[in-house]
Amino acid sequence: MSTMNVLLIGGGGREHALAWAVKKSPQIGTLFLAPGNPGMKNLGELVSIDTSNHEEVLEFIEENNVELTIVGPEKPLVEGLVDYLEDHDKKAFGPSEAAAQLEGSKSFAKEIMKKYDIPTAGFRSYEREEWSEAQKFVESTNVFPLVLKADGLAAGKGVFVCKNRDEAQKALEYLQNDPALSAASYRLVIEEFMEGEEVSVFAICDGEESKILAWAQDHKRIGEGDTGLNTGGMGAYSPAPILDADGVRNIHQTIIQPVIDGMASEGIPYKGVLYCGLMMTSEGPKVVEFNCRFGDPECQVMLPALKTDIIDVMVAAANGKLGHINIEVSSDYYTCIVLASEGYPGAYEKGKKITGTSDLPEDILLFHCGTTENESGELLTNGGRVLNVVAGGKTLRGSVEKAYQAVDKIHFDGMYFRRDIAKKGLTKTGA
Ligand code: GLY
């Protein structure tokens, strides 16, 4: 079998899981990881490229005979890296800049949903110069809670659930004046609040067709019982028992494929992974948000179950030939516990020595997200989210127990993790 060189962009836990899955493919020649992280160094060659500099990426691809580029994070997608590479006849997995607006612009996504009858919360959107109208709306409405969202990418910091008028006014002020949010707040979306439990469904798309990959539940809040500040995600499990196969089929038919069809009719075919964040309301599933990439840490619990060669899936999606691929997944459950630095998602210290990572059982997957190595090769903390411990099992409970047993072997000063990952799922299955 001939092999191909692959470039994977990104360096978090999601990309570590992607690199692990890609490396299992017999089709891989050299896997280049830009920038990757210390946990990924046995999977490929870590390279330093400025991925916002499209010419530099192209030059690297040409010099190293890269045949497929996989883009992990949303930023290079929203910046149009895939368009640039495709314009230069290079294959890339991920949506175009225009299609990535499903994540990059909340108002764009809402307008698509409205036009194609996709169930979601009612909304209104305001250009920057119309914010006095938004202010008037907040002053006059009697419907709370209300959700205020910055339109653009805001690294999870642009969404405010406001229980009353006072909170909504403060959020509006914050969105208007916070320097870190101003780039994302060129437009504002105000939405109805949806009550229910959240679940995320992931599909692979080729511009016309979509196929379900998996579904998972994340834990976005820092504290047990879903309390405290929002984070990038403190743990995930898949499949989430809140949905059965019929429920997922229904979501595919009524939400995911209609979005892909709608985008195609708009002349913006969507290729890559579609992350569909849903609220299971009393009226049925409704879209909370779309993202244009794998979830982090959801990716870490979905890819271990994938039996089909991920390279076949990605190449078929990039080539518009998903119909030729059968996506097979195992029936096992996977659970991921995120180990974080004390203080995260606020300020935290770095440089704490990490021990115990070489004492883990062979069937535990350890993905790095915020680590570095010192000159003596010791592993140190280097981020808010530090490590992802992933375990599989025939039952959800089995995977959860195995993951926590592995967590107990790891230590660093200030190590924080939630002890209730998958609790909601366990309540539903009992197993
Ligand atoms: N885990 C949430 C996200 O990836 O956006």
XYZ file of C-alpha atoms and ligand atoms in Angstrom:
436
model
C 0.000 0.000 0.000
C 1.372 3.421 -0.864
C 1.519 5.884 2.000
C 0.835 9.594 2.265
C 2.279 12.390 4.361
C -0.276 14.223 6.470
C -0.133 17.616 8.206
C -2.302 18.056 11.303
C -2.838 21.601 12.540
C -3.363 22.251 16.248
C -1.825 21.234 19.534
C -4.554 20.530 22.095
C -6.155 17.377 23.455
C -8.457 17.196 20.426
C -5.489 17.215 18.054
C -3.631 14.658 20.194
C -6.656 12.337 19.822
C -6.790 13.075 16.077
C -3.067 12.332 15.717
C -3.518 9.066 17.627
C -6.393 8.026 15.322
C -4.581 9.125 12.142
C -1.410 7.276 13.145
C -3.371 3.992 13.336
C -4.000 4.203 9.587
C -1.711 1.996 7.502
C -1.865 4.736 4.855
C 0.243 7.209 6.832
C 3.794 8.009 5.789
C 5.026 10.935 7.895
C 2.599 12.725 10.170
C 3.574 16.372 10.709
C 2.090 18.074 13.758
C 1.919 21.866 13.765
C 2.656 22.644 16.535
C 1.559 19.441 18.336
C 2.476 18.975 22.001
C 4.923 16.874 24.067
C 2.464 13.975 24.320
C 2.284 13.734 20.524
C 5.984 13.483 19.802
C 5.906 9.676 19.441
C 3.101 9.951 16.871
C 4.789 12.276 14.394
C 7.182 15.106 13.762
C 6.461 18.319 15.680
C 6.915 21.316 13.381
C 6.732 25.037 13.925
C 4.718 26.815 11.234
C 2.725 30.029 11.557
C -0.630 28.545 10.551
C -2.175 32.013 10.110
C 0.376 32.543 7.347
C -1.183 30.610 4.463
C 1.842 30.962 2.175
C 4.049 29.444 4.878
C 1.688 26.478 5.271
C 1.618 25.927 1.505
C 5.400 26.105 1.291
C 5.688 23.466 4.024
C 3.170 21.228 2.258
C 5.044 21.471 -1.031
C 8.466 20.899 0.503
C 7.284 17.860 2.463
C 4.978 16.234 -0.099
C 1.972 16.519 2.205
C -1.099 14.992 0.557
C -3.709 15.788 3.199
C -3.975 18.654 5.706
C -6.291 18.203 8.678
C -7.301 21.407 10.452
C -8.193 20.856 14.118
C -9.161 24.256 15.600
C -11.796 26.704 14.355
C -9.542 29.757 13.945
C -7.587 28.612 10.841
C -10.889 27.410 9.329
C -12.619 30.745 9.887
C -9.464 32.431 8.508
C -9.868 30.524 5.226
C -6.911 28.136 5.324
C -8.847 25.361 3.561
C -9.892 27.716 0.713
C -6.295 28.803 0.210
C -5.002 25.224 0.091
C -7.768 24.034 -2.235
C -7.118 27.002 -4.527
C -3.576 25.617 -4.799
C -4.824 22.064 -5.488
C -3.982 20.758 -2.031
C -6.374 18.428 -0.246
C -7.637 19.593 3.147
C -10.164 18.286 5.668
C -12.364 21.043 7.046
C -14.918 23.610 5.833
C -14.207 26.683 3.714
C -14.143 30.151 5.286
C -17.700 30.812 4.107
C -19.006 27.471 5.427
C -17.151 27.896 8.743
C -19.406 30.919 9.365
C -21.796 28.368 10.869
C -19.466 28.702 13.870
C -17.747 32.004 13.064
C -20.958 34.068 12.955
C -23.864 33.286 15.275
C -26.225 35.495 13.257
C -25.276 33.731 10.011
C -26.040 30.354 11.631
C -29.377 31.629 12.996
C -30.414 33.025 9.599
C -29.615 29.680 7.933
C -31.677 27.861 10.568
C -34.580 30.265 10.132
C -34.514 29.962 6.349
C -34.366 26.156 6.337
C -36.789 25.519 9.218
C -34.241 24.050 11.562
C -35.512 24.009 15.154
C -33.688 26.542 17.321
C -34.445 29.272 19.869
C -36.181 32.440 18.644
C -33.708 35.312 18.171
C -33.063 38.854 17.035
C -29.718 40.237 15.892
C -28.261 43.743 15.919
C -25.428 45.364 14.030
C -23.012 47.366 16.229
C -24.660 50.637 15.257
C -28.071 49.260 16.262
C -27.110 48.434 19.826
C -29.292 51.212 21.207
C -32.194 49.126 19.813
C -30.852 46.122 21.716
C -30.693 48.272 24.844
C -34.344 49.295 24.340
C -35.344 45.655 23.867
C -33.586 44.603 27.082
C -35.286 47.493 28.933
C -38.757 46.580 27.709
C -38.905 42.761 27.568
C -40.423 40.804 30.405
C -39.170 37.441 29.198
C -36.220 36.164 31.194
C -33.855 34.316 31.182
C -32.456 35.748 27.986
C -29.278 34.722 26.176
C -26.874 37.346 24.786
C -24.184 36.230 22.355
C -21.272 37.959 20.650
C -21.514 37.152 16.953
C -17.933 36.032 16.290
C -15.420 33.606 17.790
C -14.949 34.416 21.467
C -13.223 31.292 22.859
C -16.339 30.404 24.868
C -16.426 33.838 26.575
C -19.060 35.487 24.391
C -22.265 33.864 25.708
C -24.241 35.276 28.649
C -27.313 33.626 30.144
C -29.098 36.481 31.929
C -31.681 35.669 34.590
C -33.042 39.217 34.815
C -32.899 42.683 33.276
C -30.020 43.813 35.457
C -27.852 40.876 34.292
C -28.831 41.476 30.661
C -27.878 45.156 30.900
C -24.519 44.265 32.449
C -23.861 41.648 29.748
C -24.704 44.154 27.042
C -22.311 46.676 28.547
C -19.618 44.029 28.890
C -20.011 42.869 25.279
C -19.860 46.475 24.106
C -16.818 47.542 26.080
C -14.614 44.529 26.830
C -11.496 44.929 24.650
C -10.979 41.148 24.430
C -14.524 40.674 23.093
C -14.811 43.682 20.822
C -13.605 41.827 17.689
C -16.266 39.147 18.264
C -18.985 41.672 19.121
C -19.404 43.426 15.793
C -22.915 42.051 15.940
C -25.053 40.878 18.820
C -27.550 38.030 18.955
C -30.275 37.911 21.610
C -31.967 34.537 21.969
C -34.736 32.906 23.918
C -33.469 30.710 26.728
C -33.988 26.976 26.142
C -34.664 24.618 29.007
C -33.396 21.019 28.868
C -30.326 18.829 28.760
C -27.536 19.430 26.239
C -26.038 16.858 23.908
C -23.699 17.165 20.934
C -24.046 15.196 17.709
C -21.144 15.030 15.256
C -21.455 14.384 11.543
C -18.930 14.063 8.742
C -20.011 15.995 5.660
C -18.815 16.138 2.053
C -20.736 19.176 0.778
C -23.861 17.170 -0.105
C -24.054 14.147 2.114
C -23.605 13.792 5.879
C -23.032 10.749 8.074
C -23.289 10.548 11.834
C -20.007 9.846 13.554
C -21.007 9.892 17.234
C -22.818 11.780 19.973
C -21.482 12.877 23.338
C -22.151 14.955 26.409
C -19.601 17.546 27.550
C -19.363 19.184 31.010
C -18.788 22.865 30.362
C -18.883 24.254 33.910
C -15.878 24.079 36.213
C -17.804 22.857 39.268
C -19.554 19.593 40.088
C -23.299 19.642 39.514
C -22.708 22.003 36.551
C -21.887 25.015 38.702
C -19.421 27.878 38.379
C -17.732 29.409 35.369
C -17.774 28.053 31.842
C -14.654 26.255 30.641
C -13.548 24.671 27.373
C -14.977 21.390 28.749
C -14.080 19.404 31.868
C -14.969 15.908 30.645
C -17.081 14.017 28.154
C -18.596 10.621 27.479
C -19.909 8.872 24.406
C -22.343 7.594 23.390
C -24.581 9.700 25.646
C -27.632 7.630 26.684
C -29.887 10.687 26.413
C -30.151 9.712 22.718
C -30.812 6.295 21.246
C -30.268 5.283 17.610
C -33.789 6.471 16.616
C -33.269 9.824 18.321
C -29.982 10.328 16.464
C -31.587 9.298 13.154
C -34.304 11.888 13.747
C -31.711 14.609 14.446
C -29.853 13.610 11.304
C -33.033 13.870 9.208
C -34.537 17.002 10.721
C -31.454 19.051 11.591
C -28.105 17.924 10.202
C -28.956 16.938 6.617
C -31.281 19.966 6.181
C -28.389 22.270 7.218
C -26.056 20.566 4.730
C -28.749 20.828 2.018
C -29.406 24.462 2.958
C -25.721 25.368 2.801
C -25.448 23.640 -0.595
C -28.465 25.631 -1.903
C -26.792 28.827 -0.680
C -23.753 27.889 -2.810
C -21.681 27.295 0.343
C -21.189 23.513 0.467
C -20.182 22.332 3.928
C -17.316 19.810 4.102
C -15.658 18.499 7.231
C -17.059 17.832 10.694
C -20.279 19.484 11.740
C -20.590 19.753 15.516
C -24.235 20.188 16.331
C -24.816 21.383 19.903
C -28.423 20.617 20.872
C -30.838 21.260 23.692
C -33.288 18.416 24.313
C -36.332 20.578 25.067
C -39.890 19.465 25.852
C -40.666 20.356 22.200
C -37.865 18.136 20.890
C -34.212 18.741 20.004
C -33.297 22.340 19.141
C -29.952 23.718 17.975
C -27.947 25.718 20.520
C -24.960 26.208 18.222
C -23.029 24.768 15.331
C -19.274 24.401 15.388
C -17.128 23.716 12.361
C -14.690 21.265 13.985
C -14.498 18.379 16.438
C -15.380 19.166 20.050
C -12.682 19.215 22.689
C -12.913 16.985 24.809
C -15.707 15.230 22.836
C -13.271 14.205 20.080
C -11.228 12.318 22.687
C -14.185 9.998 23.451
C -15.468 9.593 19.888
C -12.365 8.648 17.941
C -11.417 5.616 20.078
C -14.735 4.027 19.030
C -14.189 4.641 15.303
C -13.396 1.379 13.509
C -13.226 2.746 9.949
C -9.846 4.145 8.911
C -10.124 7.887 9.691
C -8.016 8.745 6.651
C -10.548 7.028 4.368
C -13.316 9.057 6.031
C -11.472 12.376 5.754
C -10.309 11.868 2.176
C -13.847 10.833 1.134
C -15.279 13.961 2.802
C -12.664 16.222 1.171
C -13.347 14.624 -2.244
C -17.160 14.785 -2.004
C -17.377 10.980 -1.962
C -18.760 10.148 1.474
C -21.351 7.878 -0.142
C -18.565 5.347 -0.778
C -17.725 5.042 2.918
C -19.379 3.035 5.651
C -18.616 4.597 9.032
C -18.297 1.769 11.557
C -18.018 2.358 15.293
C -17.648 -0.056 18.209
C -20.445 -0.388 20.751
C -18.078 0.496 23.636
C -18.499 3.561 25.838
C -15.654 6.022 26.377
C -15.215 8.562 29.159
C -12.720 11.425 29.357
C -11.733 13.205 32.565
C -9.990 16.546 32.100
C -7.240 17.329 34.618
C -6.894 21.080 35.026
C -4.691 23.579 36.850
C -6.074 25.056 40.071
C -7.668 28.429 39.265
C -8.736 27.533 35.706
C -10.732 29.020 33.910
C -9.347 32.055 35.760
C -5.680 32.688 36.478
C -3.509 29.638 37.205
C 0.164 28.817 37.694
C 2.224 26.835 35.198
C 5.364 24.721 35.539
C 4.096 22.156 38.081
C 5.819 18.778 37.788
C 3.476 16.005 36.559
C 4.043 12.473 37.874
C 2.394 9.094 37.368
C 1.721 9.276 33.636
C 3.945 6.288 32.917
C 2.144 4.129 35.522
C -1.157 3.951 33.628
C -2.669 0.664 32.427
C -2.072 -0.047 28.733
C -5.708 0.404 27.764
C -5.858 3.977 29.110
C -5.427 6.768 26.587
C -3.664 9.877 27.856
C -4.013 12.952 25.668
C -2.057 16.116 26.472
C -3.547 19.584 26.171
C -1.467 21.918 28.337
C 1.941 20.359 29.013
C 5.579 21.130 28.325
C 8.904 19.447 29.025
C 11.887 20.974 30.811
C 15.517 20.453 29.767
C 15.718 17.220 31.778
C 12.689 15.833 29.944
C 10.357 16.162 32.947
C 6.709 16.813 32.143
C 5.303 20.104 33.472
C 1.920 21.801 33.420
C 1.644 24.549 30.831
C -2.051 25.409 30.510
C -5.466 25.544 32.161
C -6.565 22.186 30.853
C -3.502 19.944 31.234
C -4.293 16.287 30.517
C -7.197 14.137 29.270
C -7.563 10.664 30.723
C -9.708 8.434 28.498
C -10.965 4.920 29.242
C -13.289 2.584 27.374
C -15.626 -0.137 28.605
C -18.518 -2.358 27.633
C -20.708 -0.229 29.906
C -20.663 3.488 30.647
C -20.058 2.734 34.332
C -17.093 0.516 33.450
C -15.487 3.285 31.395
C -16.110 5.899 34.103
C -14.636 3.728 36.873
C -11.600 2.834 34.807
C -10.976 6.484 33.903
C -11.132 7.630 37.560
C -8.822 4.771 38.666
C -6.265 6.047 36.134
C -6.732 9.655 37.278
C -5.770 8.551 40.821
C -2.301 7.587 39.573
C -1.522 11.057 38.199
C -0.406 13.988 40.310
C 0.630 17.611 40.003
C 0.347 20.435 42.525
C -3.095 22.014 42.263
C -4.504 19.244 40.024
C -8.267 19.797 39.719
C -10.909 17.598 38.082
C -14.623 17.059 38.359
C -15.688 13.849 40.089
C -19.138 13.728 38.492
C -18.285 13.209 34.824
C -21.019 11.105 33.138
C -23.260 11.193 36.231
C -26.264 12.223 34.115
C -25.642 9.360 31.706
C -25.242 6.854 34.536
C -28.559 7.981 36.002
C -30.185 7.135 32.679
C -28.596 3.756 31.973
C -27.931 2.536 35.500
C -25.023 0.606 33.921
N -16.313 21.119 24.273
C -16.876 22.246 23.670
C -16.292 22.652 22.409
O -15.425 22.004 21.865
O -16.700 23.694 21.890
